[in-house]
């Protein structure tokens, strides 16, 4: 089985309204991100997440901090043959 460590990270946000707000703020600032339902492999329930590339992490960290967004964590996305796996990172998103 082939595992590919992509340059994609997923930040899981505690509140759907905060997730939507953050997504809109990032898009307004021309930071390209994807807005998705959090994969069940990470957390069950219906939270939202934002997928981003590592080059944007400082800008995203700043938006999270400035808007006081509460997050569950940041995960690295790893593609295997058919699906994604997620590894929690010690990614310093707020600091």
PDB file of N, CA, C and O in Angstrom, residues 71-76 78 86-91:
ATOM      1  N   UNK A  71     -10.408  25.649  18.158  1.00  0.00           N
ATOM      2  CA  UNK A  71     -10.163  24.501  17.284  1.00  0.00           C
ATOM      3  C   UNK A  71      -9.941  23.228  18.109  1.00  0.00           C
ATOM      4  O   UNK A  71      -9.502  23.286  19.249  1.00  0.00           O
ATOM      5  N   UNK A  72     -10.286  22.085  17.492  1.00  0.00           N
ATOM      6  CA  UNK A  72     -10.016  20.776  18.109  1.00  0.00           C
ATOM      7  C   UNK A  72      -8.578  20.354  17.866  1.00  0.00           C
ATOM      8  O   UNK A  72      -7.963  19.717  18.681  1.00  0.00           O
ATOM      9  N   UNK A  73      -8.079  20.658  16.678  1.00  0.00           N
ATOM     10  CA  UNK A  73      -6.728  20.238  16.356  1.00  0.00           C
ATOM     11  C   UNK A  73      -6.438  20.400  14.876  1.00  0.00           C
ATOM     12  O   UNK A  73      -7.317  20.739  14.084  1.00  0.00           O
ATOM     13  N   UNK A  74      -5.178  20.156  14.529  1.00  0.00           N
ATOM     14  CA  UNK A  74      -4.724  20.239  13.144  1.00  0.00           C
ATOM     15  C   UNK A  74      -4.142  18.873  12.780  1.00  0.00           C
ATOM     16  O   UNK A  74      -3.366  18.300  13.544  1.00  0.00           O
ATOM     17  N   UNK A  75      -4.520  18.372  11.617  1.00  0.00           N
ATOM     18  CA  UNK A  75      -4.118  17.043  11.178  1.00  0.00           C
ATOM     19  C   UNK A  75      -3.464  17.109   9.811  1.00  0.00           C
ATOM     20  O   UNK A  75      -3.901  17.876   8.947  1.00  0.00           O
ATOM     21  N   UNK A  76      -2.438  16.289   9.615  1.00  0.00           N
ATOM     22  CA  UNK A  76      -1.799  16.141   8.306  1.00  0.00           C
ATOM     23  C   UNK A  76      -2.601  15.103   7.532  1.00  0.00           C
ATOM     24  O   UNK A  76      -2.989  14.067   8.074  1.00  0.00           O
ATOM     25  N   UNK A  78      -2.927  12.217   4.819  1.00  0.00           N
ATOM     26  CA  UNK A  78      -2.109  11.204   4.156  1.00  0.00           C
ATOM     27  C   UNK A  78      -3.003  10.362   3.264  1.00  0.00           C
ATOM     28  O   UNK A  78      -3.978   9.778   3.722  1.00  0.00           O
ATOM     29  N   UNK A  86      -5.390  10.499   8.703  1.00  0.00           N
ATOM     30  CA  UNK A  86      -5.094  11.788   9.315  1.00  0.00           C
ATOM     31  C   UNK A  86      -4.196  11.571  10.520  1.00  0.00           C
ATOM     32  O   UNK A  86      -4.465  10.718  11.350  1.00  0.00           O
ATOM     33  N   UNK A  87      -3.139  12.354  10.607  1.00  0.00           N
ATOM     34  CA  UNK A  87      -2.218  12.281  11.745  1.00  0.00           C
ATOM     35  C   UNK A  87      -2.270  13.626  12.455  1.00  0.00           C
ATOM     36  O   UNK A  87      -2.021  14.675  11.834  1.00  0.00           O
ATOM     37  N   UNK A  88      -2.588  13.597  13.736  1.00  0.00           N
ATOM     38  CA  UNK A  88      -2.615  14.856  14.503  1.00  0.00           C
ATOM     39  C   UNK A  88      -1.201  15.411  14.560  1.00  0.00           C
ATOM     40  O   UNK A  88      -0.246  14.692  14.779  1.00  0.00           O
ATOM     41  N   UNK A  89      -1.086  16.690  14.333  1.00  0.00           N
ATOM     42  CA  UNK A  89       0.236  17.329  14.318  1.00  0.00           C
ATOM     43  C   UNK A  89       0.394  18.195  15.560  1.00  0.00           C
ATOM     44  O   UNK A  89      -0.575  18.532  16.226  1.00  0.00           O
ATOM     45  N   UNK A  90       1.631  18.567  15.812  1.00  0.00           N
ATOM     46  CA  UNK A  90       1.874  19.535  16.886  1.00  0.00           C
ATOM     47  C   UNK A  90       2.057  20.911  16.248  1.00  0.00           C
ATOM     48  O   UNK A  90       2.721  21.792  16.761  1.00  0.00           O
ATOM     49  N   UNK A  91       1.458  21.029  15.084  1.00  0.00           N
ATOM     50  CA  UNK A  91       1.398  22.256  14.302  1.00  0.00           C
ATOM     51  C   UNK A  91       1.007  23.411  15.207  1.00  0.00           C
ATOM     52  O   UNK A  91      -0.061  23.377  15.813  1.00  0.00           O
TER      53      UNK A  91
END
